[in-house]
């Protein structure tokens, strides 16, 4: 029995075997993906806009989080305004925080101002934190 035959027995189903033979990446198991996603959100909640007493996640600055099959995390985010004094720093803070999450291969943070951020994107927690009712 060759190595490919042994691997065929280890892989769960025919599609996984075909993916392996074609040198494609297998998807992340659903339970693990949920854990990684929760940990990413927890990491994002450690990053605060220095001018506002709320974290970037609760402020609604995170527009999209994607985790590809290679475990690369891609984050699309915005700022409260294009002229934010720490505009060049916050994306790096986000990248640094998320890069500590176990089970990922890397982090890419992209910025957008389309659509522009509005206070409607804030969670109730953020609204209470900044006194916005």
Coordinates of C-alpha atoms in Angstrom, one line a residue:
X1 CA 0.0 0.0 0.0
X2 CA 1.5 3.3 -1.1
X3 CA 1.4 6.6 0.8
X4 CA -1.5 7.9 -1.4
X5 CA -3.5 4.8 -0.4
X6 CA -2.9 5.4 3.3
X7 CA -3.9 9.0 2.9
X8 CA -7.0 8.0 1.1
X9 CA -8.1 6.0 4.2
X10 CA -7.4 8.9 6.5
X11 CA -9.3 11.5 4.5
X12 CA -13.0 11.5 5.3
X13 CA -14.7 11.2 2.0
X14 CA -14.2 10.9 -1.7
X15 CA -14.2 14.7 -2.2
X16 CA -11.6 15.3 0.4
X17 CA -9.4 12.6 -1.3
X18 CA -9.9 14.3 -4.7
X19 CA -9.0 17.7 -3.1
X20 CA -5.8 16.2 -1.7
X21 CA -4.8 14.6 -4.9
X22 CA -5.5 17.8 -6.8
X23 CA -3.4 19.7 -4.2
X24 CA -6.3 21.9 -3.1
X25 CA -6.8 23.0 0.4
X26 CA -9.5 21.3 2.5
X27 CA -12.0 23.6 4.2
X28 CA -11.9 24.4 7.9
X29 CA -14.3 22.3 10.0
X30 CA -17.4 24.2 11.0
X31 CA -16.8 24.0 14.8
X32 CA -13.2 25.2 14.4
X33 CA -14.3 28.0 12.1
X34 CA -16.8 29.2 14.8
X35 CA -14.1 29.1 17.5
X36 CA -11.7 31.1 15.3
X37 CA -14.4 33.6 14.4
X38 CA -15.3 34.1 18.1
X39 CA -11.6 34.6 18.9
X40 CA -11.2 37.1 16.1
X41 CA -14.1 39.1 17.4
X42 CA -12.7 39.0 20.9
X43 CA -9.4 40.2 19.6
X44 CA -11.1 43.1 17.7
X45 CA -12.8 44.1 21.0
X46 CA -9.3 44.9 22.4
X47 CA -8.7 47.6 19.8
X48 CA -10.1 51.0 20.8
X49 CA -10.4 54.3 18.9
X50 CA -8.3 56.6 21.2
X51 CA -10.8 59.4 20.8
X52 CA -13.9 57.3 21.6
X53 CA -14.3 55.0 24.6
X54 CA -15.5 52.0 22.5
X55 CA -13.8 49.3 20.6
X56 CA -13.7 49.0 16.8
X57 CA -16.0 46.1 16.7
X58 CA -18.8 47.6 18.8
X59 CA -18.4 50.9 17.0
X60 CA -19.2 49.1 13.7
X61 CA -15.9 49.9 12.1
X62 CA -15.5 46.3 10.9
X63 CA -17.5 45.9 7.7
X64 CA -16.4 42.3 6.8
X65 CA -14.3 39.4 8.1
X66 CA -13.4 36.6 5.7
X67 CA -11.4 33.5 6.6
X68 CA -10.2 31.6 3.6
X69 CA -9.4 27.9 3.4
X70 CA -5.7 28.7 4.0
X71 CA -6.8 30.4 7.3
X72 CA -5.9 33.8 6.0
X73 CA -8.1 36.4 7.7
X74 CA -9.2 39.3 5.5
X75 CA -10.8 42.3 7.3
X76 CA -12.5 45.2 5.6
X77 CA -12.9 48.1 7.9
X78 CA -13.5 51.8 8.0
X79 CA -12.9 54.7 10.4
X80 CA -15.3 57.2 11.9
X81 CA -14.0 59.8 9.5
X82 CA -11.4 59.9 6.7
X83 CA -9.5 62.6 8.7
X84 CA -9.1 60.5 11.8
X85 CA -5.8 61.4 13.4
X86 CA -4.8 57.8 13.9
X87 CA -6.1 56.6 10.4
X88 CA -2.7 55.1 9.6
X89 CA -2.4 53.3 13.0
X90 CA -5.7 51.7 13.7
X91 CA -5.5 49.2 10.8
X92 CA -2.1 48.1 12.1
X93 CA -3.6 47.7 15.6
X94 CA -6.4 45.6 14.2
X95 CA -3.8 43.4 12.3
X96 CA -1.7 43.0 15.4
X97 CA -4.6 42.1 17.7
X98 CA -6.1 39.5 15.2
X99 CA -2.7 38.0 14.4
X100 CA -2.6 36.7 18.0
X101 CA -5.6 34.4 17.3
X102 CA -4.6 30.7 17.3
X103 CA -5.4 28.7 14.2
X104 CA -4.9 31.4 11.5
X105 CA -2.1 31.8 9.0
X106 CA -2.1 35.6 8.7
X107 CA -4.2 38.8 8.6
X108 CA -4.8 41.4 5.9
X109 CA -6.6 44.6 6.8
X110 CA -8.1 46.8 4.1
X111 CA -9.7 50.2 4.5
X112 CA -12.8 51.6 2.8
X113 CA -14.9 54.7 3.2
X114 CA -17.7 53.3 1.0
X115 CA -20.2 53.3 2.6
X116 CA -19.2 56.0 5.0
X117 CA -19.4 55.1 8.7
X118 CA -22.4 56.5 10.6
X119 CA -23.5 56.2 14.2
X120 CA -26.2 53.8 13.1
X121 CA -23.5 51.1 12.9
X122 CA -22.7 51.3 16.6
X123 CA -24.0 48.5 18.9
X124 CA -26.1 49.4 21.9
X125 CA -23.0 48.7 24.1
X126 CA -21.0 51.3 22.2
X127 CA -23.9 53.8 22.3
X128 CA -24.0 53.5 26.1
X129 CA -20.2 53.7 26.4
X130 CA -20.1 57.1 24.6
X131 CA -23.3 58.4 26.1
X132 CA -25.2 58.3 22.8
X133 CA -28.8 57.3 23.3

